[in-house]
PDB file of C-alpha atoms and ligand atoms in Angstrom:
ATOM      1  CA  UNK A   1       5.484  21.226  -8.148  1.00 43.00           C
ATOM      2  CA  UNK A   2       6.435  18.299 -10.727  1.00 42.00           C
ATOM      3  CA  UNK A   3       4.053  15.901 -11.001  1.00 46.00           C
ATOM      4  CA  UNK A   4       1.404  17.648  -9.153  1.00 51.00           C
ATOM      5  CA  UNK A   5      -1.989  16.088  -9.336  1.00 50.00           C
ATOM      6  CA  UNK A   6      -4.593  18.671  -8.010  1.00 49.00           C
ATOM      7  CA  UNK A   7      -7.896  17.526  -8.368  1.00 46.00           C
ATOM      8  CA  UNK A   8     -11.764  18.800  -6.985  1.00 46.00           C
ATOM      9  CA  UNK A   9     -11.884  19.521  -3.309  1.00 42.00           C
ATOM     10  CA  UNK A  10      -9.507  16.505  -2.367  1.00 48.00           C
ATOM     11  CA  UNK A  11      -5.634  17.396  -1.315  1.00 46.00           C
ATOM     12  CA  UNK A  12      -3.837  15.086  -4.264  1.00 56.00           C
ATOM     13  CA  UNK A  13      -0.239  15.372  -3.114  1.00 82.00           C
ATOM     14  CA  UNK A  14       0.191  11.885  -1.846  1.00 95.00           C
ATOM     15  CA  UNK A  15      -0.557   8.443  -3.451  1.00 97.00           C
ATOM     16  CA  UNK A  16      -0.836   5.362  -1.031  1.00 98.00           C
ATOM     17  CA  UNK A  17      -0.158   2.250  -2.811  1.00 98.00           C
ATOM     18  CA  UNK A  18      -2.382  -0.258  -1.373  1.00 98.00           C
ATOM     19  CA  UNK A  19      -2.495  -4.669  -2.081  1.00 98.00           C
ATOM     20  CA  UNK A  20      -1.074  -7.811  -0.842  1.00 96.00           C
ATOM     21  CA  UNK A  21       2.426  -8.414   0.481  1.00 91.00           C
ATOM     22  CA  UNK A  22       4.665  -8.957  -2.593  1.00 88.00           C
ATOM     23  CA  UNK A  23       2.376  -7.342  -5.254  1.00 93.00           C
ATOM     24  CA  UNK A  24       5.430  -4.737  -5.444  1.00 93.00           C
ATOM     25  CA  UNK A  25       4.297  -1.866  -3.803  1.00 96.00           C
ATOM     26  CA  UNK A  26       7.718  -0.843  -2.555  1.00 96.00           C
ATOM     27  CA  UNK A  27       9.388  -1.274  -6.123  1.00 96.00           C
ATOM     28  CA  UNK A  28       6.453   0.739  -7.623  1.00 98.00           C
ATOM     29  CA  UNK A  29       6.638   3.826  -5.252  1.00 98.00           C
ATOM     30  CA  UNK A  30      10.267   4.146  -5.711  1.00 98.00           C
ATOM     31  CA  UNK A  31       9.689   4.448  -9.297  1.00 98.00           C
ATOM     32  CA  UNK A  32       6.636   6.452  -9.208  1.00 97.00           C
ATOM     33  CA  UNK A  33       8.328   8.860  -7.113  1.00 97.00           C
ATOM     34  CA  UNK A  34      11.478   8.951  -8.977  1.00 96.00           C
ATOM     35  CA  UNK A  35       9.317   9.732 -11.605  1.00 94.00           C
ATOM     36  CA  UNK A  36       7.078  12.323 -10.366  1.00 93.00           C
ATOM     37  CA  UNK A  37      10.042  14.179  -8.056  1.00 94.00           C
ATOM     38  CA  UNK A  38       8.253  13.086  -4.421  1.00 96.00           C
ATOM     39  CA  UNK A  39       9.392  11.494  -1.752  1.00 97.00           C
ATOM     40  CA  UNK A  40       8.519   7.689  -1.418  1.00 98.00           C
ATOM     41  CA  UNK A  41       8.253   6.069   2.494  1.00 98.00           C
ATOM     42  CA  UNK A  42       8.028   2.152   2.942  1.00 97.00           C
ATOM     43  CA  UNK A  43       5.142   2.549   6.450  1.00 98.00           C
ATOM     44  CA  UNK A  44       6.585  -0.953   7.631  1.00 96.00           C
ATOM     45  CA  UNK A  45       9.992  -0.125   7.181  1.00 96.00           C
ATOM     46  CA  UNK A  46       8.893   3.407   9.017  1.00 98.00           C
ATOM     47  CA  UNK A  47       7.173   1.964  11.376  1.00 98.00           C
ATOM     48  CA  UNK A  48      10.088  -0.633  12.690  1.00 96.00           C
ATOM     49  CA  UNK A  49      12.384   2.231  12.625  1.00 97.00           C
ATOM     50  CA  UNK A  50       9.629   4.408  15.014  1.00 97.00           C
ATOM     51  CA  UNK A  51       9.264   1.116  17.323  1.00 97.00           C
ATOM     52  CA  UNK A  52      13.054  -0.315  17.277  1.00 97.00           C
ATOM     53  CA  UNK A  53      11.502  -3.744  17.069  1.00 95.00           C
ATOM     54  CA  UNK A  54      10.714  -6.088  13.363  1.00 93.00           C
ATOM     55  CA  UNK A  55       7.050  -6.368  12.137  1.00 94.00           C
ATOM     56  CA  UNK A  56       7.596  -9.895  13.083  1.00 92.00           C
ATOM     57  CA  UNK A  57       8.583  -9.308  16.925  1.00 94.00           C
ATOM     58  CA  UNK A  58       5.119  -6.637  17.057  1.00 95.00           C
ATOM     59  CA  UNK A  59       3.688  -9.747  15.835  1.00 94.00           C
ATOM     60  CA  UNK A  60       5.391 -12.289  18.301  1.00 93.00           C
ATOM     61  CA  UNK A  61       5.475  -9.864  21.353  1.00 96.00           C
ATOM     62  CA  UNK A  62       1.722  -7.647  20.994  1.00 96.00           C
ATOM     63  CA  UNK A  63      -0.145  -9.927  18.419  1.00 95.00           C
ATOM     64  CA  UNK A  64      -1.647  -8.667  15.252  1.00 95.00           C
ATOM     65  CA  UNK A  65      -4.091  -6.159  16.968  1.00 97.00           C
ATOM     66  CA  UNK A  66      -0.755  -4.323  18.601  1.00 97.00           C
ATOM     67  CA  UNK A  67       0.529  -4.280  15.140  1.00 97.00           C
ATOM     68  CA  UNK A  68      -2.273  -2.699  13.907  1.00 98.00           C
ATOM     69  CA  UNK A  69      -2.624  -0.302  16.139  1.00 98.00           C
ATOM     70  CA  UNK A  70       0.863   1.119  15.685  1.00 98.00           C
ATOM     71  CA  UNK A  71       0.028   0.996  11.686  1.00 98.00           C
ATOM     72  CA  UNK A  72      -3.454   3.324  12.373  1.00 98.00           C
ATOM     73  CA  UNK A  73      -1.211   5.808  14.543  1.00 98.00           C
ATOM     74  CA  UNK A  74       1.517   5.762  11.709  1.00 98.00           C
ATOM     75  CA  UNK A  75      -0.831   6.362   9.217  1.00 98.00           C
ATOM     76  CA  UNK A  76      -2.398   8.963  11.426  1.00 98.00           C
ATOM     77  CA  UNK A  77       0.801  10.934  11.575  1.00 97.00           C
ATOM     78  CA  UNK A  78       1.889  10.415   8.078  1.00 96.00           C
ATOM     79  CA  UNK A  79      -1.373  11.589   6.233  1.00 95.00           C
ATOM     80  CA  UNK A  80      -0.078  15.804   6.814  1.00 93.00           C
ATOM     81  CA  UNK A  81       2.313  14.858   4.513  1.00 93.00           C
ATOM     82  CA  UNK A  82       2.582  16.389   0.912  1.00 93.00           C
ATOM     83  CA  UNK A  83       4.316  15.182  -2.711  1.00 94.00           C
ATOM     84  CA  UNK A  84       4.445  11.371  -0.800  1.00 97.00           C
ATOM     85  CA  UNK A  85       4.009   8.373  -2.519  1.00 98.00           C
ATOM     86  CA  UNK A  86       3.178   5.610   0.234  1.00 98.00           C
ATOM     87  CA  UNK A  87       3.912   1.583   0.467  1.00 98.00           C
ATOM     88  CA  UNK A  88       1.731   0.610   3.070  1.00 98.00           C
ATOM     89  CA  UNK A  89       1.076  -2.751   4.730  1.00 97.00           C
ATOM     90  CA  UNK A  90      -0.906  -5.211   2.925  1.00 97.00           C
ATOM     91  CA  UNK A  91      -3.345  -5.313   6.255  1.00 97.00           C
ATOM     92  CA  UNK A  92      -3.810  -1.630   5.932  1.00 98.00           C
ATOM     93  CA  UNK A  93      -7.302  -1.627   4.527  1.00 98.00           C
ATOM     94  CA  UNK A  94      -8.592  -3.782   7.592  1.00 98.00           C
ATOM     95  CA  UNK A  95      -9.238  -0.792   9.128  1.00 98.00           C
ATOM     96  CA  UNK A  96     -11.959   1.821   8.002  1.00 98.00           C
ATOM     97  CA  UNK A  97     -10.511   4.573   9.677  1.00 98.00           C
ATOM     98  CA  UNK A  98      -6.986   3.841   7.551  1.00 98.00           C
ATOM     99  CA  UNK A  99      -9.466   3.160   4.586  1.00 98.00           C
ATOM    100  CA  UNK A 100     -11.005   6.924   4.912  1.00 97.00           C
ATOM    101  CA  UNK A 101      -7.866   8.846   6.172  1.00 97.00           C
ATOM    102  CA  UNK A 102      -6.100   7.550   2.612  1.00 97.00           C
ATOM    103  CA  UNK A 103      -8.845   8.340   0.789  1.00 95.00           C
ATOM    104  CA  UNK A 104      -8.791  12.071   2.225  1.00 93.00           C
ATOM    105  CA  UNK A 105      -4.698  12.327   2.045  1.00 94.00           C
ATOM    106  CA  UNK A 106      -4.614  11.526  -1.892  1.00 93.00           C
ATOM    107  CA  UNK A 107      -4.748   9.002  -4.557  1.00 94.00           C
ATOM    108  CA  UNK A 108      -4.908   5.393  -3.210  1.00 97.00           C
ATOM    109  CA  UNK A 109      -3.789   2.852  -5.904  1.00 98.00           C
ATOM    110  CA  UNK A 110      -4.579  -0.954  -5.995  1.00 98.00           C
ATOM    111  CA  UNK A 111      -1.485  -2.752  -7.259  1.00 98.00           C
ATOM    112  CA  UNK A 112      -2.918  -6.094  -8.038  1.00 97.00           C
ATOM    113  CA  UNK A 113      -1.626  -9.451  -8.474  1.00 93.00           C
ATOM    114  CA  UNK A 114      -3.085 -13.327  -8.487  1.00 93.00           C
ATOM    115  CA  UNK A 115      -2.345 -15.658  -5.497  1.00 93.00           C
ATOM    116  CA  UNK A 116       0.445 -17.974  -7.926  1.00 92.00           C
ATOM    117  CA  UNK A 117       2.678 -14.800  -8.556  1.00 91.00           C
ATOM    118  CA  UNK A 118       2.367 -13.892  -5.265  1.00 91.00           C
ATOM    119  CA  UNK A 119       3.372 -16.810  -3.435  1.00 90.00           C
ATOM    120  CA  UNK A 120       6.419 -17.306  -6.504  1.00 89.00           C
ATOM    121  CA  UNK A 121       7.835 -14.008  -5.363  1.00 87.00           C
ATOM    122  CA  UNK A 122       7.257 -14.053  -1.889  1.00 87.00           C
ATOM    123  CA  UNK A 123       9.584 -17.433  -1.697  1.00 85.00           C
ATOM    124  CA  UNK A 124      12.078 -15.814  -3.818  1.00 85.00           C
ATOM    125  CA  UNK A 125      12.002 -12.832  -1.076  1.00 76.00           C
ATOM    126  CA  UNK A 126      14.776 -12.966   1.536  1.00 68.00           C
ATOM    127  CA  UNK A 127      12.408 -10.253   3.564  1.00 68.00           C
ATOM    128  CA  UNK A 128       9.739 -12.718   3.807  1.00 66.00           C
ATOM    129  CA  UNK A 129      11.383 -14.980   6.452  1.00 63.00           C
ATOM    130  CA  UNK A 130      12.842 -12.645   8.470  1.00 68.00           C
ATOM    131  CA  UNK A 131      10.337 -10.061   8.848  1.00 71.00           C
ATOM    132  CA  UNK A 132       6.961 -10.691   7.711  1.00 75.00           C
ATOM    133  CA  UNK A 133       5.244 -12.909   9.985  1.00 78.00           C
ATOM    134  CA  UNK A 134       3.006 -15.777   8.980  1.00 76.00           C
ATOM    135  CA  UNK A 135      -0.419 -14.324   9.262  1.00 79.00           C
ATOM    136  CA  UNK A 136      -2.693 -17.585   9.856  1.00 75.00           C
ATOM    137  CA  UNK A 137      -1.697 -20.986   8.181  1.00 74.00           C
ATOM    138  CA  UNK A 138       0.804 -19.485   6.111  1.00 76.00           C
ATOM    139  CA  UNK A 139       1.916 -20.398   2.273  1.00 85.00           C
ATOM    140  CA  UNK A 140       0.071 -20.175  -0.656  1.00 90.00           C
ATOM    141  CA  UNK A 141      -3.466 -21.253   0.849  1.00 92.00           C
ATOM    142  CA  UNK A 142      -2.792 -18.076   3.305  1.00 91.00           C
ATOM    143  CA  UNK A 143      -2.907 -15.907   0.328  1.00 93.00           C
ATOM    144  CA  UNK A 144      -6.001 -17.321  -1.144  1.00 95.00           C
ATOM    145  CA  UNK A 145      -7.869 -17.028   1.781  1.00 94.00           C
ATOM    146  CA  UNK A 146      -6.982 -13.663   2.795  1.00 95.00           C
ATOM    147  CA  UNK A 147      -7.150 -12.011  -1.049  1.00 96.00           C
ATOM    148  CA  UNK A 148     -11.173 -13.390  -0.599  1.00 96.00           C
ATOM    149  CA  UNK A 149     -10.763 -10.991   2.304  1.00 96.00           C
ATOM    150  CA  UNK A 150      -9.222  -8.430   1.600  1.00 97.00           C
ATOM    151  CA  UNK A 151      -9.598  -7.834  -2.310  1.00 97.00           C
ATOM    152  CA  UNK A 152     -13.532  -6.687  -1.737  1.00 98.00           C
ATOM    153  CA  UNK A 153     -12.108  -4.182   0.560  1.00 98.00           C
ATOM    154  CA  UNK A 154      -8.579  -3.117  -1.672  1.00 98.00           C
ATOM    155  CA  UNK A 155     -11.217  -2.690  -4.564  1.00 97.00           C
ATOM    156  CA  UNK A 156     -13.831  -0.263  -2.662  1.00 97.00           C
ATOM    157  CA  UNK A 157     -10.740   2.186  -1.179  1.00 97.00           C
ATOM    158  CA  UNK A 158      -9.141   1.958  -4.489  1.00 97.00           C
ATOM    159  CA  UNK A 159      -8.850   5.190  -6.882  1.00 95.00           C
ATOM    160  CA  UNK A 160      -7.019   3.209  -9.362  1.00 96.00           C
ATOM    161  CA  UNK A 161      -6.623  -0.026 -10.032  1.00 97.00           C
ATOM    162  CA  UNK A 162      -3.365  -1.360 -11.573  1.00 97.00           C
ATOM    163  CA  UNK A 163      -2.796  -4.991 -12.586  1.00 95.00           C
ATOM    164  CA  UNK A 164       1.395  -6.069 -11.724  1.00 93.00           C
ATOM    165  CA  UNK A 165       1.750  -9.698 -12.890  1.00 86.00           C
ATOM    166  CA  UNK A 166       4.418  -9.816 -15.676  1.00 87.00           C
ATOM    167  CA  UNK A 167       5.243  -6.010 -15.587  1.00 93.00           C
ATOM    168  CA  UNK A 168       8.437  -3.943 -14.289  1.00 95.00           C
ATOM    169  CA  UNK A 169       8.030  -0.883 -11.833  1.00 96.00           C
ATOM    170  CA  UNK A 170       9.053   1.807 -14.509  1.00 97.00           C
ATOM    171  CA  UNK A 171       5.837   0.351 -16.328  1.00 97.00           C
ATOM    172  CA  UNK A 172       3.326   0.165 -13.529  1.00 97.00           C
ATOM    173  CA  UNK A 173       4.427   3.786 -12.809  1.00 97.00           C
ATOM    174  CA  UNK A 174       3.834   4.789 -16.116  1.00 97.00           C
ATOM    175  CA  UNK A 175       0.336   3.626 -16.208  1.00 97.00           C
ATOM    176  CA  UNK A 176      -0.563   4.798 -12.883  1.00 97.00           C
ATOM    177  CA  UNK A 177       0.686   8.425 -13.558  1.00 95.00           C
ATOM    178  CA  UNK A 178      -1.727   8.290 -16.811  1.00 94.00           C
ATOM    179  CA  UNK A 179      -4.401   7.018 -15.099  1.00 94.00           C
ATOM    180  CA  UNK A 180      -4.342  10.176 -12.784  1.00 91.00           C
ATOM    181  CA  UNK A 181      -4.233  12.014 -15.554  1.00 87.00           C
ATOM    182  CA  UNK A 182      -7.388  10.603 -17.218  1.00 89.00           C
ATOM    183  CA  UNK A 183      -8.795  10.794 -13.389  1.00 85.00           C
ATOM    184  CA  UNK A 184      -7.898  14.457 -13.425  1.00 76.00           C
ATOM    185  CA  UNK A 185      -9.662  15.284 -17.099  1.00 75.00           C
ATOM    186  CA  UNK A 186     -12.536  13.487 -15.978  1.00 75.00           C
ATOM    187  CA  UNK A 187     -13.262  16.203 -12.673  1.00 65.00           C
ATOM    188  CA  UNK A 188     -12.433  18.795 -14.866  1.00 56.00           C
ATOM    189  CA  UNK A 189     -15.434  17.815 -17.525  1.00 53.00           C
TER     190      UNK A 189
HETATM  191  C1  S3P B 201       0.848  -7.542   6.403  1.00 96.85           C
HETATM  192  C2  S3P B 201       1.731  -7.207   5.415  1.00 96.85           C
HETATM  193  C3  S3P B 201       3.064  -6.667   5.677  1.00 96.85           C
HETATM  194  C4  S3P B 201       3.172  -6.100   7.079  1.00 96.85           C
HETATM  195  C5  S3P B 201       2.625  -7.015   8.094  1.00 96.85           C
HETATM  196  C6  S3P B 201       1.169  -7.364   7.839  1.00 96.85           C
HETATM  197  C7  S3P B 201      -0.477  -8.064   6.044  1.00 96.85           C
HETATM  198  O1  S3P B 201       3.322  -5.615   4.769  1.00 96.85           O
HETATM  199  O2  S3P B 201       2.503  -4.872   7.185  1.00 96.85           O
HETATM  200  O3  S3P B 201       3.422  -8.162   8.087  1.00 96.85           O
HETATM  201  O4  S3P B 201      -1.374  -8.083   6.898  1.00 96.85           O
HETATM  202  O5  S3P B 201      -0.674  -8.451   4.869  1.00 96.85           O
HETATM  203  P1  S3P B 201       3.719  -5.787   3.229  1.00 96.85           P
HETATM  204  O6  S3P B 201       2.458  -5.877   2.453  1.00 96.85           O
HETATM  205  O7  S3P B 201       4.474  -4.527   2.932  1.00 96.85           O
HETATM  206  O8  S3P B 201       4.576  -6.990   3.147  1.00 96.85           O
END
């Protein structure tokens, strides 16, 4: 299979792209995927088209814990999958059982990015209004908080860790497919 990355005892057909919202993560598995002949799945955009409602009406109508419970069952049924690279939610890594069921699936890359080029692309995303929901005070102090969160736990379920301020898709791509590589030589040794 193109692209294949088959490495020790772990199935290495998938890639989850993991980090906060507007890092880039659907822009990046496009590419990678375009690049390595997969298939590429956005889990919020799959997940509003399995519930028929926006992230931000799961949000309004269930609260964040109803959200995330649809997101672990998603993931759940996704993980059988093979030659996927995934764009998951930037919460995804809340959850240890998510955490461990990526880490079994495949490859989980960290697409990094500071809190100011965050919040800059974030305002210059129409998406952000209508369907991502303001998580607790919202703007850029939102982001700081939650990266103090959330980057202790992106780092320890991270394979890979690839920086994206400044950089296009096509490039991130690039560096992430040699950094399997490199990942790959070094089980082989
Ligand atoms: C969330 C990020 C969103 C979406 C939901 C919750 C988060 O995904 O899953 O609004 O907790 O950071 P993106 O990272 O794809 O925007």
């Amino acid at each position: 299979m193109p692209g294949e990355v088959d490495i020790g005892m772990r199935r290495c057909t998938n890639v989850f792209l993991i980090g906060y919202r507007g890092a880039g993560k659907s822009s990046v598995a496009k590419e990678l995927a375009g690049q390595l002949g997969w298939t590429w799945i956005d889990l919020d955009t799959a997940l509003e088209a399995k519930y028929g409602h926006s992230i931000r009406t799961i949000f309004e109508q269930e609260g964040e814990q109803g959200f995330r419970d649809k997101e672990r069952r998603l993931l759940e049924e996704v993980v059988v999958r093979d030659a996927h690279v995934f764009a998951t939610g930037g919460g995804i890594v809340l959850d240890p059982v998510n955490r461990d069921r990526m880490q079994e699936a495949g490859w989980v890359v960290w697409i990094t990015a500071d809190a100011a080029t965050i919040w800059q692309r974030l305002q210059s995303d129409p998406a952000t209004g209508e369907r991502r929901p303001a998580l607790t005070v919202g703007g850029r102090a939102e982001i700081e908080a939650l990266l103090r969160i959330r980057e202790p736990l992106y780092r320890q379920c991270a394979d890979i860790v690839v920086d994206a301020a400044n950089r296009l898709p096509a490039e991130i791509a690039s560096t992430i497919r040699e950094k399997l590589s490199e990942l790959r030589n070094a089980k082989r040794r």
